[in-house]
């Protein structure tokens, strides 16, 4: 994996839960606890999508939440990345083909990184955030190249 050198600030993450069993949500919180301490890498949860660089999405997305998720995505400033945590968001998981689920998250908003598992380990979540960070670095370099 490449070095994180170009992104000149901490990575701020907004978490949106589409309605799940909360196992993935607990693993996200576990990644922030002292055992894994994601904040030492500059990864911080924020309370508003307007301040976020990365959107973490968990759970299968019900019909009534799909437009809200799109709105959250649109409120995020560019460049941005989306990470789907867990099987429910990736494929529907145990809710696959349910009458009220609109499908995988990538049918609603563009997804950059998938973290499979039910629930995925905190190490996998941190690895996914690093991959999103690298994507954002690449986008930052492209934006800087266009400005010159």
Short mmCIF file of C-alpha atoms in Angstrom, two decimals:
data_model
loop_
_atom_site.label_atom_id
_atom_site.label_comp_id
_atom_site.label_asym_id
_atom_site.label_seq_id
_atom_site.Cartn_x
_atom_site.Cartn_y
_atom_site.Cartn_z
CA UNK A 1 0.00 0.00 0.00
CA UNK A 2 1.23 3.51 -0.82
CA UNK A 3 2.25 6.18 1.64
CA UNK A 4 -0.32 8.73 2.79
CA UNK A 5 1.46 11.94 1.92
CA UNK A 6 -0.68 14.27 -0.18
CA UNK A 7 -3.88 14.52 1.87
CA UNK A 8 -3.02 17.47 4.07
CA UNK A 9 -5.57 17.01 6.84
CA UNK A 10 -7.34 14.47 9.00
CA UNK A 11 -9.89 12.24 7.34
CA UNK A 12 -13.39 12.97 8.58
CA UNK A 13 -15.99 10.22 8.32
CA UNK A 14 -19.79 10.39 8.46
CA UNK A 15 -21.68 7.20 9.34
CA UNK A 16 -25.14 6.47 7.91
CA UNK A 17 -27.00 3.37 9.08
CA UNK A 18 -29.72 2.15 6.77
CA UNK A 19 -31.35 -0.10 9.32
CA UNK A 20 -29.39 -3.12 10.30
CA UNK A 21 -28.81 -5.37 13.28
CA UNK A 22 -26.16 -2.86 14.45
CA UNK A 23 -23.33 -5.42 14.46
CA UNK A 24 -21.44 -3.41 11.80
CA UNK A 25 -22.11 -0.21 13.73
CA UNK A 26 -20.59 -1.77 16.85
CA UNK A 27 -17.50 -2.81 14.87
CA UNK A 28 -17.11 0.77 13.58
CA UNK A 29 -17.18 2.01 17.17
CA UNK A 30 -14.70 -0.74 18.12
CA UNK A 31 -12.30 0.65 15.48
CA UNK A 32 -12.37 3.96 17.36
CA UNK A 33 -11.74 2.49 20.83
CA UNK A 34 -8.24 2.46 22.38
CA UNK A 35 -7.54 -1.10 21.18
CA UNK A 36 -7.51 -0.04 17.50
CA UNK A 37 -7.45 3.76 17.98
CA UNK A 38 -8.23 4.89 14.43
CA UNK A 39 -8.04 8.50 15.60
CA UNK A 40 -4.26 8.26 15.89
CA UNK A 41 -4.25 8.04 12.08
CA UNK A 42 -6.39 11.17 11.87
CA UNK A 43 -9.64 9.28 11.20
CA UNK A 44 -12.51 10.95 13.03
CA UNK A 45 -16.29 10.52 13.04
CA UNK A 46 -18.22 13.73 12.41
CA UNK A 47 -21.87 14.56 12.93
CA UNK A 48 -22.58 16.22 9.58
CA UNK A 49 -22.07 15.04 6.00
CA UNK A 50 -21.12 18.63 5.09
CA UNK A 51 -17.86 18.17 7.01
CA UNK A 52 -17.11 14.61 5.88
CA UNK A 53 -14.59 13.26 3.38
CA UNK A 54 -15.84 9.67 3.62
CA UNK A 55 -19.32 8.21 3.97
CA UNK A 56 -19.58 4.89 5.84
CA UNK A 57 -22.86 3.11 5.10
CA UNK A 58 -24.13 0.07 6.99
CA UNK A 59 -27.25 -2.03 6.65
CA UNK A 60 -29.69 -2.88 3.93
CA UNK A 61 -31.36 0.26 2.57
CA UNK A 62 -35.15 0.41 2.93
CA UNK A 63 -37.25 2.18 0.30
CA UNK A 64 -37.92 5.25 2.43
CA UNK A 65 -34.21 5.74 3.28
CA UNK A 66 -32.86 5.62 -0.30
CA UNK A 67 -33.62 9.27 -1.11
CA UNK A 68 -32.24 10.36 2.28
CA UNK A 69 -29.01 8.49 1.57
CA UNK A 70 -28.75 10.21 -1.83
CA UNK A 71 -29.25 13.57 -0.12
CA UNK A 72 -26.53 12.81 2.45
CA UNK A 73 -24.17 11.85 -0.40
CA UNK A 74 -24.94 15.06 -2.30
CA UNK A 75 -24.29 17.19 0.80
CA UNK A 76 -20.72 15.93 1.07
CA UNK A 77 -18.05 18.20 -0.45
CA UNK A 78 -15.84 16.93 -3.28
CA UNK A 79 -13.63 14.95 -3.31
CA UNK A 80 -15.51 12.24 -1.43
CA UNK A 81 -15.46 8.48 -0.99
CA UNK A 82 -18.09 5.94 0.01
CA UNK A 83 -17.42 2.76 1.98
CA UNK A 84 -20.05 0.05 2.41
CA UNK A 85 -19.60 -1.92 5.63
CA UNK A 86 -21.00 -5.46 5.89
CA UNK A 87 -22.90 -7.93 3.76
CA UNK A 88 -26.28 -6.22 4.13
CA UNK A 89 -25.14 -3.09 2.31
CA UNK A 90 -23.08 -5.00 -0.22
CA UNK A 91 -25.66 -7.56 -1.35
CA UNK A 92 -28.69 -7.27 0.92
CA UNK A 93 -27.42 -10.00 3.24
CA UNK A 94 -30.24 -11.79 5.04
CA UNK A 95 -32.64 -9.15 3.68
CA UNK A 96 -31.87 -10.03 0.05
CA UNK A 97 -34.97 -9.86 -2.16
CA UNK A 98 -37.08 -8.41 0.64
CA UNK A 99 -40.08 -6.38 -0.49
CA UNK A 100 -38.90 -3.19 1.25
CA UNK A 101 -35.18 -3.26 0.39
CA UNK A 102 -34.14 -1.28 -2.70
CA UNK A 103 -31.03 -3.32 -3.38
CA UNK A 104 -27.31 -3.01 -2.82
CA UNK A 105 -26.07 0.47 -1.96
CA UNK A 106 -24.19 0.77 -5.25
CA UNK A 107 -27.57 0.97 -7.00
CA UNK A 108 -28.32 4.14 -5.01
CA UNK A 109 -24.98 5.98 -4.77
CA UNK A 110 -21.50 5.24 -6.18
CA UNK A 111 -19.40 3.05 -3.89
CA UNK A 112 -15.60 3.10 -3.74
CA UNK A 113 -14.73 0.42 -1.17
CA UNK A 114 -16.61 -2.67 0.02
CA UNK A 115 -15.97 -4.35 3.38
CA UNK A 116 -17.57 -7.81 3.36
CA UNK A 117 -18.40 -9.67 6.53
CA UNK A 118 -21.18 -10.15 9.01
CA UNK A 119 -19.90 -8.22 10.84
CA UNK A 120 -16.50 -7.27 9.42
CA UNK A 121 -13.54 -6.96 11.77
CA UNK A 122 -12.36 -3.50 12.88
CA UNK A 123 -9.05 -4.14 11.09
CA UNK A 124 -10.93 -4.58 7.81
CA UNK A 125 -12.83 -1.34 8.40
CA UNK A 126 -9.62 0.58 9.08
CA UNK A 127 -8.07 -0.97 5.94
CA UNK A 128 -11.07 0.18 3.91
CA UNK A 129 -10.73 3.73 5.25
CA UNK A 130 -7.06 3.72 4.24
CA UNK A 131 -8.06 2.59 0.72
CA UNK A 132 -10.59 5.43 0.58
CA UNK A 133 -7.87 7.80 1.80
CA UNK A 134 -5.62 6.72 -1.08
CA UNK A 135 -8.48 7.32 -3.52
CA UNK A 136 -8.99 10.81 -2.10
CA UNK A 137 -5.27 11.51 -2.42
CA UNK A 138 -5.45 10.55 -6.08
CA UNK A 139 -8.45 12.82 -6.62
CA UNK A 140 -6.69 15.69 -4.82
CA UNK A 141 -3.69 15.33 -7.15
CA UNK A 142 -5.99 15.40 -10.18
CA UNK A 143 -7.73 18.52 -8.90
CA UNK A 144 -4.39 20.23 -8.21
CA UNK A 145 -3.24 19.34 -11.73
CA UNK A 146 -6.33 20.93 -13.27
CA UNK A 147 -5.89 24.16 -11.30
CA UNK A 148 -2.35 24.74 -12.59
#
